[in-house]
mmCIF file of C-alpha atoms in Angstrom:
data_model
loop_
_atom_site.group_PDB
_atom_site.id
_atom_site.type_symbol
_atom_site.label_atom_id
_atom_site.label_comp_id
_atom_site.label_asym_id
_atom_site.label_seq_id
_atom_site.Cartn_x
_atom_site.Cartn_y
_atom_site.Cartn_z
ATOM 1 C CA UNK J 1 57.106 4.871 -130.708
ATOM 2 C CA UNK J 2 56.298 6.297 -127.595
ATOM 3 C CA UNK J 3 56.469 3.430 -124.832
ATOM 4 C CA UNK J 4 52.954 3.319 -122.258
ATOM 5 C CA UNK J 5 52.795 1.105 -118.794
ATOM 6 C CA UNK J 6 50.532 -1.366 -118.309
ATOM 7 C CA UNK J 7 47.414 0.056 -116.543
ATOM 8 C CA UNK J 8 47.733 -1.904 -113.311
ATOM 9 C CA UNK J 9 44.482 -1.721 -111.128
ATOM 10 C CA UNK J 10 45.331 -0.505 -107.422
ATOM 11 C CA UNK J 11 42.875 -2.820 -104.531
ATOM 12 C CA UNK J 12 44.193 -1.145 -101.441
ATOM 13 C CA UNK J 13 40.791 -0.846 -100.009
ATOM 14 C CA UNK J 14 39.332 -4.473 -101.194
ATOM 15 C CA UNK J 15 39.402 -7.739 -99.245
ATOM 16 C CA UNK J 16 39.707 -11.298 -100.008
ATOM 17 C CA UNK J 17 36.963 -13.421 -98.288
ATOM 18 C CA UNK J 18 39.410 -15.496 -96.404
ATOM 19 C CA UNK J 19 40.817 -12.338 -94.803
ATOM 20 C CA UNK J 20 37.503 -11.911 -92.500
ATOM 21 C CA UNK J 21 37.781 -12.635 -89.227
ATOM 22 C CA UNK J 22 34.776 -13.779 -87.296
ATOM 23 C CA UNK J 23 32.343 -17.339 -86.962
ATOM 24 C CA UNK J 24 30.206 -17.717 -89.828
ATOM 25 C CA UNK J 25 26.743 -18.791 -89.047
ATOM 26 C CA UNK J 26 26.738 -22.148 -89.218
ATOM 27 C CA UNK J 27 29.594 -22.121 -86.520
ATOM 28 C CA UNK J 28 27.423 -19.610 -84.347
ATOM 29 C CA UNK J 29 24.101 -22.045 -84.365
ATOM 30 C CA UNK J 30 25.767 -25.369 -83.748
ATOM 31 C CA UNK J 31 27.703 -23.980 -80.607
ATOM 32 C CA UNK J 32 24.320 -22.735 -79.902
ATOM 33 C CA UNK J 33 22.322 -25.895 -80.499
ATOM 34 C CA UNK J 34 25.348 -28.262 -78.086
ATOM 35 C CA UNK J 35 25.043 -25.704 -75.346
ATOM 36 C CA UNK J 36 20.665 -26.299 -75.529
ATOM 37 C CA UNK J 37 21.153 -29.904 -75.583
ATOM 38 C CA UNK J 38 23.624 -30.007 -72.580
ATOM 39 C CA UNK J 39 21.038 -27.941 -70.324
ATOM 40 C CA UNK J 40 18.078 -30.046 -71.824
ATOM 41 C CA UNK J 41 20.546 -32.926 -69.928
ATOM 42 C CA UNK J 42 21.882 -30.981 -67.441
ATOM 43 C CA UNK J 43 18.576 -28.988 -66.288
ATOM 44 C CA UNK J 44 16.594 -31.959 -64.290
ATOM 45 C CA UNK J 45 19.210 -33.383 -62.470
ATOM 46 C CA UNK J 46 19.980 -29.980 -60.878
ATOM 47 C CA UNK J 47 16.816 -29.521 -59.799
ATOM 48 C CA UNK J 48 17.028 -32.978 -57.889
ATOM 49 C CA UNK J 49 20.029 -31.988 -56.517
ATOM 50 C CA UNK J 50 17.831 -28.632 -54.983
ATOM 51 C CA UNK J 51 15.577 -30.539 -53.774
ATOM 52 C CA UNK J 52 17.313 -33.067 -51.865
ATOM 53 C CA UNK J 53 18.996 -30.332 -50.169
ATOM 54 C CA UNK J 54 15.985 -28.801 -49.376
ATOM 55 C CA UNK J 55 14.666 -32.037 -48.139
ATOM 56 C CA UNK J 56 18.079 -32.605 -45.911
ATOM 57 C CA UNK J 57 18.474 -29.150 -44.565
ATOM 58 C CA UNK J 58 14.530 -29.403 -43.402
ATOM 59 C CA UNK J 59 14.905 -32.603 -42.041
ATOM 60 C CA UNK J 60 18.321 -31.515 -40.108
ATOM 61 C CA UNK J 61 16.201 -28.771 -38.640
ATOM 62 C CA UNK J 62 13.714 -31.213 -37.619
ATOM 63 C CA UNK J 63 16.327 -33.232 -35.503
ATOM 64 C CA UNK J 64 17.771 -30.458 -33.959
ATOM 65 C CA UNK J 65 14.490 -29.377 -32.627
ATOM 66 C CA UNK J 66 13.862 -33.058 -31.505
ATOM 67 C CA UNK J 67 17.273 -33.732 -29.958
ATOM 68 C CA UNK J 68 16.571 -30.269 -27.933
ATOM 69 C CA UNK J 69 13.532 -31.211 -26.820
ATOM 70 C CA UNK J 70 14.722 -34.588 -25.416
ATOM 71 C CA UNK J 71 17.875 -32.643 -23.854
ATOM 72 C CA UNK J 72 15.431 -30.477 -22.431
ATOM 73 C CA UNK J 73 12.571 -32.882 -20.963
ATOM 74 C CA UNK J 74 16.255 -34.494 -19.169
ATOM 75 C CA UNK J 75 17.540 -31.217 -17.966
ATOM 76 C CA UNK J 76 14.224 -29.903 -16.789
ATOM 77 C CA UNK J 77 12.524 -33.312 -15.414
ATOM 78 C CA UNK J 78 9.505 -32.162 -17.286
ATOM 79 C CA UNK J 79 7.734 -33.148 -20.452
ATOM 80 C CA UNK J 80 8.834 -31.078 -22.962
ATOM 81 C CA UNK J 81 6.821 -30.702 -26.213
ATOM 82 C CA UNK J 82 7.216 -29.931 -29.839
ATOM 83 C CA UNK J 83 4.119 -28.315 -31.824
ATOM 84 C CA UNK J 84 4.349 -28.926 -35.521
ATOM 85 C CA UNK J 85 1.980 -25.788 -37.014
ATOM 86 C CA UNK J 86 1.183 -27.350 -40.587
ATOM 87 C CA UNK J 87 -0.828 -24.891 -42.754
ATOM 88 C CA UNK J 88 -4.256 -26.526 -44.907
ATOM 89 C CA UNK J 89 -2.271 -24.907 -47.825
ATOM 90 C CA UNK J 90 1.740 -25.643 -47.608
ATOM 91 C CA UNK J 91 1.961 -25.002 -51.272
ATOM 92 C CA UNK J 92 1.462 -21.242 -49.980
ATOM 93 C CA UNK J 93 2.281 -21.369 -46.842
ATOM 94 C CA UNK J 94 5.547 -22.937 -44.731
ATOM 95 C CA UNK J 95 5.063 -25.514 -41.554
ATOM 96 C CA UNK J 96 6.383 -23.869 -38.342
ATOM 97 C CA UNK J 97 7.945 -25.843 -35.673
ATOM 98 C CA UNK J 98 7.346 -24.731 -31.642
ATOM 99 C CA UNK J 99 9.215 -25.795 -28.827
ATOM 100 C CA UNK J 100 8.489 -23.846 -25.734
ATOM 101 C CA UNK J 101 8.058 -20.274 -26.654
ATOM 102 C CA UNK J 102 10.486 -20.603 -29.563
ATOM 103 C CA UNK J 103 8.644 -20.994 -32.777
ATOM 104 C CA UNK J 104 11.023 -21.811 -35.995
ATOM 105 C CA UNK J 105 9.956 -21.810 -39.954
ATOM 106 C CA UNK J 106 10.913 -24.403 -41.575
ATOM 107 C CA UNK J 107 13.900 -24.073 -43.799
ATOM 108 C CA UNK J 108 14.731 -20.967 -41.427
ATOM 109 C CA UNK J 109 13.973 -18.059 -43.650
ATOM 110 C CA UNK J 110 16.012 -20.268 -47.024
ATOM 111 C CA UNK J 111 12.530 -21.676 -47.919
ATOM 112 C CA UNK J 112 9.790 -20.560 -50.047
ATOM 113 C CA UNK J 113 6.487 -21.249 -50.030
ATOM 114 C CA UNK J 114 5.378 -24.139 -52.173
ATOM 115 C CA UNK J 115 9.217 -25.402 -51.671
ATOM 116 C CA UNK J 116 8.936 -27.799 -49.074
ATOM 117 C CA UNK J 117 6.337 -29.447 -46.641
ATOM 118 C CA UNK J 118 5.826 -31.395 -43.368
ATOM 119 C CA UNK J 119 3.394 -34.345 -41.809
ATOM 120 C CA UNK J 120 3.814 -36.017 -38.629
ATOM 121 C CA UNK J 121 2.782 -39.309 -38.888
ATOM 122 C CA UNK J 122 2.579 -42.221 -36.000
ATOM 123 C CA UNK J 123 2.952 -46.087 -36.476
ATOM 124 C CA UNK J 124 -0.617 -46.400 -37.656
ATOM 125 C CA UNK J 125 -0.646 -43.898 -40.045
ATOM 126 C CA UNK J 126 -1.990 -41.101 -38.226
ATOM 127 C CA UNK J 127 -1.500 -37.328 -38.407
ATOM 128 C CA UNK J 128 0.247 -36.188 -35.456
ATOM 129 C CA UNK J 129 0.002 -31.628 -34.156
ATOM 130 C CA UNK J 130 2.867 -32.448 -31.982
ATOM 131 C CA UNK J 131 5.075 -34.548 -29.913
ATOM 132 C CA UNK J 132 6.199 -34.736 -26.118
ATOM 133 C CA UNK J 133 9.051 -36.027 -24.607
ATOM 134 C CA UNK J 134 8.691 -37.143 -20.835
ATOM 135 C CA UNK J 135 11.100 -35.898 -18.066
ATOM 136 C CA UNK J 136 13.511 -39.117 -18.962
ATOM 137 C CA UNK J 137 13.484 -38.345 -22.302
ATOM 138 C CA UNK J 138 11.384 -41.414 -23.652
ATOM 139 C CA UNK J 139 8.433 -40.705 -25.846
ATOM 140 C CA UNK J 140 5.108 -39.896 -24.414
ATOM 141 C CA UNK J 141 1.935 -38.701 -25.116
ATOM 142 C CA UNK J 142 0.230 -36.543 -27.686
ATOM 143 C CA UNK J 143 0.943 -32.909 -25.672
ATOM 144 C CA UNK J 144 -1.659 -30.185 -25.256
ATOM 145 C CA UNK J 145 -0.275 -26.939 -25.194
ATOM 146 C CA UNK J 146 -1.254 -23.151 -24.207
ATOM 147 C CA UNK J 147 -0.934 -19.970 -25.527
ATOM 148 C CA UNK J 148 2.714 -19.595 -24.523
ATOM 149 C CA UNK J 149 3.997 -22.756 -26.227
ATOM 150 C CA UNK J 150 4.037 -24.822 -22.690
ATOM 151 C CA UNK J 151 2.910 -28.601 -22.101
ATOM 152 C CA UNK J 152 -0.070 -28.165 -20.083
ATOM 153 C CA UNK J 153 -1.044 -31.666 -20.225
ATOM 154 C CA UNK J 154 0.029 -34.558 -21.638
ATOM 155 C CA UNK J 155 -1.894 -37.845 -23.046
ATOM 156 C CA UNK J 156 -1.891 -41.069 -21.283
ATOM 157 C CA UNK J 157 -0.400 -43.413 -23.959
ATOM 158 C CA UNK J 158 2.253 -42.786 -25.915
ATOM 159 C CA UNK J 159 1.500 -42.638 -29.537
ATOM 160 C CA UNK J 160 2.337 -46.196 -31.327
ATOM 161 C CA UNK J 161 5.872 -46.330 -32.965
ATOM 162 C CA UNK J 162 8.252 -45.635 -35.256
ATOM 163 C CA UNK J 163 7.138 -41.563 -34.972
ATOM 164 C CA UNK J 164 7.857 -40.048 -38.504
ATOM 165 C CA UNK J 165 8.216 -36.468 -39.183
ATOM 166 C CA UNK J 166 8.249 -35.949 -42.433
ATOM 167 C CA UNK J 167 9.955 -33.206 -44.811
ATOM 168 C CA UNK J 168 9.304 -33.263 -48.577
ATOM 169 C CA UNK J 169 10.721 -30.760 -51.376
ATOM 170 C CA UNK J 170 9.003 -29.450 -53.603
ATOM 171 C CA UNK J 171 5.668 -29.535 -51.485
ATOM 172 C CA UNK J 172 4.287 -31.275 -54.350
ATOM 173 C CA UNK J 173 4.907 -33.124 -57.505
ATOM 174 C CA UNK J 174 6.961 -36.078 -57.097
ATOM 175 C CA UNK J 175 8.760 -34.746 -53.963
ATOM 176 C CA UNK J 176 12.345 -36.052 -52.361
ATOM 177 C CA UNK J 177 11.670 -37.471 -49.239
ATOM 178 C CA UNK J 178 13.101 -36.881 -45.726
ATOM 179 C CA UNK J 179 12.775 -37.559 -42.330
ATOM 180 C CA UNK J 180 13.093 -38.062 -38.588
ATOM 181 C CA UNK J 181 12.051 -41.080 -37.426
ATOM 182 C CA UNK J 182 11.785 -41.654 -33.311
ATOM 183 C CA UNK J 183 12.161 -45.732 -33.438
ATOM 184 C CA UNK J 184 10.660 -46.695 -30.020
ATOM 185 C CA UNK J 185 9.180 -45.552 -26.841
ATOM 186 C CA UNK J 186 12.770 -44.605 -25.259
ATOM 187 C CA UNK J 187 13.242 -41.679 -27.814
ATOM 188 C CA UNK J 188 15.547 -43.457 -30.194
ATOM 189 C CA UNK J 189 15.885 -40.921 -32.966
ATOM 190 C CA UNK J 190 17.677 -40.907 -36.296
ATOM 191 C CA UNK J 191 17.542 -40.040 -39.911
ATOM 192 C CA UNK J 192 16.149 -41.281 -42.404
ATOM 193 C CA UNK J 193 15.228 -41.163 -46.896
ATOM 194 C CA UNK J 194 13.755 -41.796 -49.647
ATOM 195 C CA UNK J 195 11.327 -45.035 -48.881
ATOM 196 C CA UNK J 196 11.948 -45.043 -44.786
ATOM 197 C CA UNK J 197 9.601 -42.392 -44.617
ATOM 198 C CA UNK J 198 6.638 -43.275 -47.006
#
């Protein structure tokens, strides 16, 4: 009797299923769906942090320019005033802020229009162009400027306190607020958020 082997089938070239390597769909769309969830979370708060920044850097700007003005009106014994240029349309256009010749955009150049606004507003509610300081440095009255940024005249009263100047991000739409606020006749500035400068 002649003697025959087994036929024995040869699967070099197959592979098991578990031998795969990789994420299987399932895997792929549920690290998918946690990482849209976390941004649905994460997304508004980070745009409140940009905004208050915004708000902040603007209103830092602000109190520079006021604080130099006041050092100035000292330094020069003169009135010194500021010019607040606020565009009809800040959503597509940005404030600019004058003192002397030296006119400044708001946000210097880090803005966009539509991403932050101004008003000037006095203790009755009214809309202020500008503000002068008087050669002691105290607040005094609305300033009337020329063509060269100078004070060529100032008004008789002072305009009724606290003085707000007011920087809001976004322009629109539920906006952080901040601002400057000059607290009495004697030039008294300081900072100030949120519901100080409604």
């Amino acid at each position: 009797m002649i003697k025959t082997k087994p036929f024995k089938r040869t699967t070099s070239h197959k592979t098991h299923i578990g031998d795969i390597a990789g994420f299987t769909l399932i895997e792929t769309l549920i690290v998918i769906v946690i990482i849209s969830v976390l941004a649905v979370i994460i997304a508004p708060s980070w745009v409140t942090f940009l905004n208050r920044q915004r708000a902040n850097a603007g209103r830092d700007q602000v109190l520079q320019v006021l604080r130099t003005a006041q050092a100035n009106s000292k330094r020069l014994r003169q009135p010194v005033g500021i010019s607040f240029n606020i565009p009809a349309n800040q959503e597509t256009d940005l404030p600019t802020i004058t003192i002397r010749r030296d006119t400044q955009t708001l946000g210097e150049g880090s803005l966009k229009p539509g991403m932050a606004s101004l008003s000037v507003v006095d203790g009755n509610g009214n809309n202020l162009t500008g503000i002068a300081f008087a050669d002691d440095g105290s607040l005094a009255g609305t300033p009337t400027f020329d063509a060269t940024g100078n004070v060529t005249a100032v008004g008789q009263n002072p305009p009724p306190t606290p003085v707000k100047v007011v920087v809001s991000s976004p322009a629109v739409n539920n906006p952080t607020r901040r601002c400057v606020i000059v607290e009495t006749l004697l030039g008294a500035t300081r900072p100030g958020a949120d519901a100080e400068c409604n």
